[in-house]
mmCIF file of the C-alpha atoms, coordinates in Angstrom:
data_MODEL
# 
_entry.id   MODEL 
# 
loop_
_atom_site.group_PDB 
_atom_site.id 
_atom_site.type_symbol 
_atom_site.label_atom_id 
_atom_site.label_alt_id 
_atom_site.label_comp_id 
_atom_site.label_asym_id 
_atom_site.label_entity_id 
_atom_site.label_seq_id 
_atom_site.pdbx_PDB_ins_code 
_atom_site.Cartn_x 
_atom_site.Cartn_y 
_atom_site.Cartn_z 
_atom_site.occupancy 
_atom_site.B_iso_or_equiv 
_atom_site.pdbx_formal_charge 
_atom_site.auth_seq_id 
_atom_site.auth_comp_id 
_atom_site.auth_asym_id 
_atom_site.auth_atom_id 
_atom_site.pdbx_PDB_model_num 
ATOM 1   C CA . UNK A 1 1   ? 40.601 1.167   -20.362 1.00 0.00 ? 1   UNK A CA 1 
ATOM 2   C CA . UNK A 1 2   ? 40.389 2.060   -24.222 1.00 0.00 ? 2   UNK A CA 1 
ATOM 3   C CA . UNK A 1 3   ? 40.336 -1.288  -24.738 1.00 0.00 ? 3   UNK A CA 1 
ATOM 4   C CA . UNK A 1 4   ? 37.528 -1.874  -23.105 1.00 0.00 ? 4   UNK A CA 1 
ATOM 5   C CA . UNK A 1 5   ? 35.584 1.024   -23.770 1.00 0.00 ? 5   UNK A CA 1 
ATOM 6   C CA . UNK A 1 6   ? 36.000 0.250   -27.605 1.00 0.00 ? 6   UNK A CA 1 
ATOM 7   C CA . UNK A 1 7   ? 34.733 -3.509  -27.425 1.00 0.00 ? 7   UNK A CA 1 
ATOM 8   C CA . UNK A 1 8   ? 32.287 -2.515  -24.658 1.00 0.00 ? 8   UNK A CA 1 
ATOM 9   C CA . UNK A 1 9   ? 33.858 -4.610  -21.588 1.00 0.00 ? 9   UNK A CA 1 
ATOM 10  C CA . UNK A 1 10  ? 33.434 -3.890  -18.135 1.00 0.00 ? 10  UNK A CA 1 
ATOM 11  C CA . UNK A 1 11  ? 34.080 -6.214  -15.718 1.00 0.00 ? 11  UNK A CA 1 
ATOM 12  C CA . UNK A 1 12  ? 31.273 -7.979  -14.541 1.00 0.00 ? 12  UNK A CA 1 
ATOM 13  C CA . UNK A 1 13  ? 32.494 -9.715  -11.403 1.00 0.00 ? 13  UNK A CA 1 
ATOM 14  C CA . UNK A 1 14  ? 34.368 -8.955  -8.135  1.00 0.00 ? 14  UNK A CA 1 
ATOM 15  C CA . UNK A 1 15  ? 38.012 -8.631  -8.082  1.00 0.00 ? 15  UNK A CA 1 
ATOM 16  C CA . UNK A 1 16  ? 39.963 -9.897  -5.036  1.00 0.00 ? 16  UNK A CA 1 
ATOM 17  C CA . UNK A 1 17  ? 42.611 -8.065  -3.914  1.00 0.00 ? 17  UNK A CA 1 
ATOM 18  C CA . UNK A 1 18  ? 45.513 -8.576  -2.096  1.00 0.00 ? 18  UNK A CA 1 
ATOM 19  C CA . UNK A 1 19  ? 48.229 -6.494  -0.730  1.00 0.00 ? 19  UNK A CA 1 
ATOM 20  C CA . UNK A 1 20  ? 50.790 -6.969  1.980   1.00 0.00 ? 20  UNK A CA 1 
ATOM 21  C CA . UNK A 1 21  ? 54.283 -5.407  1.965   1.00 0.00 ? 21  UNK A CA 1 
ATOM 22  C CA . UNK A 1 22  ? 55.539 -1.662  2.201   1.00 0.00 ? 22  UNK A CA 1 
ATOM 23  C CA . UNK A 1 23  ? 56.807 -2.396  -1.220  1.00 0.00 ? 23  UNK A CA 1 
ATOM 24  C CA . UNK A 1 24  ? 53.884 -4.403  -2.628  1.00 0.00 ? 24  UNK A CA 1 
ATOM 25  C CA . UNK A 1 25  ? 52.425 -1.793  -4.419  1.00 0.00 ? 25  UNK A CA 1 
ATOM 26  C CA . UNK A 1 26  ? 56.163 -0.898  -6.475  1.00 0.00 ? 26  UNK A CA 1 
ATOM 27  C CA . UNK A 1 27  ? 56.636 -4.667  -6.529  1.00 0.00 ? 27  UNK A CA 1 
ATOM 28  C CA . UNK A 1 28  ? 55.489 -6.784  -9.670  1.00 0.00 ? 28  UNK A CA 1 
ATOM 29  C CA . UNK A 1 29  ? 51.883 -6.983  -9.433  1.00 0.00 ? 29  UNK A CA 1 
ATOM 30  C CA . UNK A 1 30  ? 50.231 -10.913 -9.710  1.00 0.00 ? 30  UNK A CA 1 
ATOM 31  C CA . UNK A 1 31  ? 47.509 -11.615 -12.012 1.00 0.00 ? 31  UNK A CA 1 
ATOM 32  C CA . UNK A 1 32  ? 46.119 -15.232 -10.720 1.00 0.00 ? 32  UNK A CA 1 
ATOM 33  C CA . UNK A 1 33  ? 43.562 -16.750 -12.463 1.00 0.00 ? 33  UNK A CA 1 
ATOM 34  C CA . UNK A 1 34  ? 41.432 -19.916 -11.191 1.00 0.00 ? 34  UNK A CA 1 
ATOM 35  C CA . UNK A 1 35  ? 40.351 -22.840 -12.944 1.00 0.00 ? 35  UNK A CA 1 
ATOM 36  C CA . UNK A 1 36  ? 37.248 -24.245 -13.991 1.00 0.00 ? 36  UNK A CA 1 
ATOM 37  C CA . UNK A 1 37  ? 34.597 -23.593 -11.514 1.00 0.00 ? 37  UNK A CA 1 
ATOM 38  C CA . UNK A 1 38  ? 36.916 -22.247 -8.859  1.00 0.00 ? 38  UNK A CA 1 
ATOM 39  C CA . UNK A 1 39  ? 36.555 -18.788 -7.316  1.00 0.00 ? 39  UNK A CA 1 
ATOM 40  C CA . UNK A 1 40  ? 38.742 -16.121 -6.516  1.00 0.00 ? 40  UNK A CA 1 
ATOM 41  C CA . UNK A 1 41  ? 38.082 -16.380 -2.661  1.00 0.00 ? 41  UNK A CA 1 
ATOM 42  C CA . UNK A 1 42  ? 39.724 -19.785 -3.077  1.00 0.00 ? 42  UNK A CA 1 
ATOM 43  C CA . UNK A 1 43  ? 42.683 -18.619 -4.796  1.00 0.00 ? 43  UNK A CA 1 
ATOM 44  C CA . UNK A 1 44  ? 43.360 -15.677 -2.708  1.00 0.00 ? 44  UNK A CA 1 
ATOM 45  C CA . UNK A 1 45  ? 43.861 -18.429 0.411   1.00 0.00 ? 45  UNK A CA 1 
ATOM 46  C CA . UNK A 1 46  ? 46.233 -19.830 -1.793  1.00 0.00 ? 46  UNK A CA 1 
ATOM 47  C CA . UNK A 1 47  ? 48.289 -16.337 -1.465  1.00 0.00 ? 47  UNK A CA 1 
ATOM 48  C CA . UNK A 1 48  ? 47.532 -15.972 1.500   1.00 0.00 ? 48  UNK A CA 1 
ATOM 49  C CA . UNK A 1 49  ? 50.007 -18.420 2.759   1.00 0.00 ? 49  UNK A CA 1 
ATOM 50  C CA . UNK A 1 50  ? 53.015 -16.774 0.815   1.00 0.00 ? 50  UNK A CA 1 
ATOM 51  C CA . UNK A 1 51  ? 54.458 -14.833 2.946   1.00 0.00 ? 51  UNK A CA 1 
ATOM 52  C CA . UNK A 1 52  ? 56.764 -11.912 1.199   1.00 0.00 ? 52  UNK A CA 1 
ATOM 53  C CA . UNK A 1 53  ? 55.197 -8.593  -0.192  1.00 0.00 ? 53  UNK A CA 1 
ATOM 54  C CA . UNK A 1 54  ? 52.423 -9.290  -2.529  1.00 0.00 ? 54  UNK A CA 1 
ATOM 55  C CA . UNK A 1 55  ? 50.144 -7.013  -4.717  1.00 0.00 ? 55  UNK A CA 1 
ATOM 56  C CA . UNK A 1 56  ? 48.044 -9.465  -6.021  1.00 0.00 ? 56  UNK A CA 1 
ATOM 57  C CA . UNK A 1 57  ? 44.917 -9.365  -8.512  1.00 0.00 ? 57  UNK A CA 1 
ATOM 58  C CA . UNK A 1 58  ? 42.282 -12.558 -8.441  1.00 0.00 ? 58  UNK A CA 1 
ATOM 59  C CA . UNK A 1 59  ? 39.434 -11.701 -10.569 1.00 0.00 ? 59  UNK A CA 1 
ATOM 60  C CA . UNK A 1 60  ? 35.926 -14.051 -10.985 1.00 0.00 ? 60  UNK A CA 1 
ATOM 61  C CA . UNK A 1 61  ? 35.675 -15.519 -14.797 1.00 0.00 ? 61  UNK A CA 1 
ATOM 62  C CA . UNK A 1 62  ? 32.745 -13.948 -16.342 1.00 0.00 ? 62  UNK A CA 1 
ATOM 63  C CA . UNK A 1 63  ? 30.511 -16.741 -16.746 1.00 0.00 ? 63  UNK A CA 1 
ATOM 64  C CA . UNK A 1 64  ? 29.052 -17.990 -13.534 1.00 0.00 ? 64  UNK A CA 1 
ATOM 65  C CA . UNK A 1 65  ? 28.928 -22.094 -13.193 1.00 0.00 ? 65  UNK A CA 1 
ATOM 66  C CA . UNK A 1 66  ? 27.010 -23.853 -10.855 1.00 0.00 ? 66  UNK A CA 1 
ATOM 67  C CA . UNK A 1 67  ? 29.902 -24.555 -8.599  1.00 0.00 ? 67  UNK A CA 1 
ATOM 68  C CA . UNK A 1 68  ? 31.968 -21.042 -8.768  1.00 0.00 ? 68  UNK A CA 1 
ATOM 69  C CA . UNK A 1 69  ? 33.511 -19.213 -12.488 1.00 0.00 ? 69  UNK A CA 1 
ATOM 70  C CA . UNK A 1 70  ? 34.123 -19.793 -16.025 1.00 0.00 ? 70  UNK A CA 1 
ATOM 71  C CA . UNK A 1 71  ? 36.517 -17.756 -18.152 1.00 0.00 ? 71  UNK A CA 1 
ATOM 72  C CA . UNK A 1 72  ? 34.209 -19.102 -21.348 1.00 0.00 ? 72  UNK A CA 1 
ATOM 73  C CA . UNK A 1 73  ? 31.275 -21.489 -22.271 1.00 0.00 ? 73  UNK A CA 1 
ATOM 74  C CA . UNK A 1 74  ? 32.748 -24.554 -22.034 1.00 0.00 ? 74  UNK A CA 1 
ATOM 75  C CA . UNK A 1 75  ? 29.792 -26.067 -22.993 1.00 0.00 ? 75  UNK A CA 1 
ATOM 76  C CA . UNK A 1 76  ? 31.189 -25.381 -26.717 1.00 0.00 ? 76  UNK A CA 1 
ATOM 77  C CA . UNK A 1 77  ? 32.249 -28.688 -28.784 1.00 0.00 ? 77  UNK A CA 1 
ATOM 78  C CA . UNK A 1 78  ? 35.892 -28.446 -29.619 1.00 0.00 ? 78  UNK A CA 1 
ATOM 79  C CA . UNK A 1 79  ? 34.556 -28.115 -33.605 1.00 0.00 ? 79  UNK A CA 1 
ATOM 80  C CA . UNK A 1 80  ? 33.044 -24.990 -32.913 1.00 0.00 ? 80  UNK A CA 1 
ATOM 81  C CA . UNK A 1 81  ? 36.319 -23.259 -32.995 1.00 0.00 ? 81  UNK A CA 1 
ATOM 82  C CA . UNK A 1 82  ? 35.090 -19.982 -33.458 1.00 0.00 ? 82  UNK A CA 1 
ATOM 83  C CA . UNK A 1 83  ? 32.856 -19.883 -30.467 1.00 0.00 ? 83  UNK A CA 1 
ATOM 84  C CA . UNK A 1 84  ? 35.246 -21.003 -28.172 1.00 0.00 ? 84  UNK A CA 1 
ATOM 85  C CA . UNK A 1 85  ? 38.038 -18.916 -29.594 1.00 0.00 ? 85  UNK A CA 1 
ATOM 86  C CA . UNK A 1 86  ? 35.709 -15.738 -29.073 1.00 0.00 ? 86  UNK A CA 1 
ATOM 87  C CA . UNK A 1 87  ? 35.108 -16.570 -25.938 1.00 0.00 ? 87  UNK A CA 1 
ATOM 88  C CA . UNK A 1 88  ? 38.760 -16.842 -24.973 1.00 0.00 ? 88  UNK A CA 1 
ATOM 89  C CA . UNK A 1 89  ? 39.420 -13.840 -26.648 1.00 0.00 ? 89  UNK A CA 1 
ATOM 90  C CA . UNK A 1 90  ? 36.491 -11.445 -24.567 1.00 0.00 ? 90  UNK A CA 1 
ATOM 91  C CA . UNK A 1 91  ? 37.780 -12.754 -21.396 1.00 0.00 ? 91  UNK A CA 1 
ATOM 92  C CA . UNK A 1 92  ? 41.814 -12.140 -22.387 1.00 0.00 ? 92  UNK A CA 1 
ATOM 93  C CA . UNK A 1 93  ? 40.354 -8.691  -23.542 1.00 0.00 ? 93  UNK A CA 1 
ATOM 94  C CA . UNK A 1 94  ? 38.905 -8.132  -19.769 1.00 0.00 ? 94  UNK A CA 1 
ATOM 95  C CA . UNK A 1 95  ? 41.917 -9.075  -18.273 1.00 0.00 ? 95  UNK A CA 1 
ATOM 96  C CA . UNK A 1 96  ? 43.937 -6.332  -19.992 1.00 0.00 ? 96  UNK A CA 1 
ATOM 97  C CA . UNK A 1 97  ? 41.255 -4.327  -19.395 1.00 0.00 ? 97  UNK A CA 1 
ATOM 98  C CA . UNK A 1 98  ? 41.511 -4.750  -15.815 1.00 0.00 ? 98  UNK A CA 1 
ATOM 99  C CA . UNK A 1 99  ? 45.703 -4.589  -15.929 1.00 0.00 ? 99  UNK A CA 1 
ATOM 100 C CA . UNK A 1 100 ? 45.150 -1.089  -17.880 1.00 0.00 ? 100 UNK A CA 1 
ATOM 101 C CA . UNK A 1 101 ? 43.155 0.195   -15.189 1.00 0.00 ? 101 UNK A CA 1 
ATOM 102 C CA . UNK A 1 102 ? 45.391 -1.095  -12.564 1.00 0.00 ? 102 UNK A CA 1 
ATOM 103 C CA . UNK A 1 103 ? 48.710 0.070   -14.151 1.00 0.00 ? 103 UNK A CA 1 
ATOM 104 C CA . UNK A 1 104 ? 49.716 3.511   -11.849 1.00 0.00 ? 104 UNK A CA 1 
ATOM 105 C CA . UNK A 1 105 ? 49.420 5.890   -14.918 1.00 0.00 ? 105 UNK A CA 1 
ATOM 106 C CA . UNK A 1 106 ? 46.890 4.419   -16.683 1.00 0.00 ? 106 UNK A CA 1 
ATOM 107 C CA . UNK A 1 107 ? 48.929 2.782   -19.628 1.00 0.00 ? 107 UNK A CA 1 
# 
């Protein structure tokens, strides 16, 4: 949370959750990420089917597409480098922001 708090992050989208299992929650927890224009709803189907304990994370990318979630502009041209790599960078920064807050004592 730190993290965040310092670089001003919060997350801006919905976070699917999924949890099944008396142990799920002291299991190891899953962190999936979609793909281009995917959303989590559609990934968390995916899970669905597995069928052992789960504690399972699916966050939304932060930039909406027209078609679902981006995790950064990929409208950038691969010789804009530094655009693309601070994109990648916010959105790895909101996923450990989101891990630090889900972590049982905080750290």
């Amino acid at each position: 949370m730190i993290l965040g708090l310092l670089l001003g992050l919060s997350w801006p989208q919905e976070v699917e959750r999924l949890s099944r299992g008396a142990e799920a929650e002291q299991g190891p927890l899953v962190l999936a990420i979609h793909g281009l224009g995917d959303s989590p709803s559609s990934f968390k189907r995916l899970l669905e089917a597995y069928q052992g304990p789960l504690h399972a994370l699916i966050p939304a990318g932060p930039s909406r597409t027209s078609v679902g979630y981006s995790w950064f502009d990929v409208r950038v041209k691969s010789a804009q480098v530094q655009e693309l790599s601070s994109g990648i960078a916010h959105s790895a920064a909101m996923l450990a922001e989101l891990l630090q807050a889900e972590a049982p004592d905080g750290d």
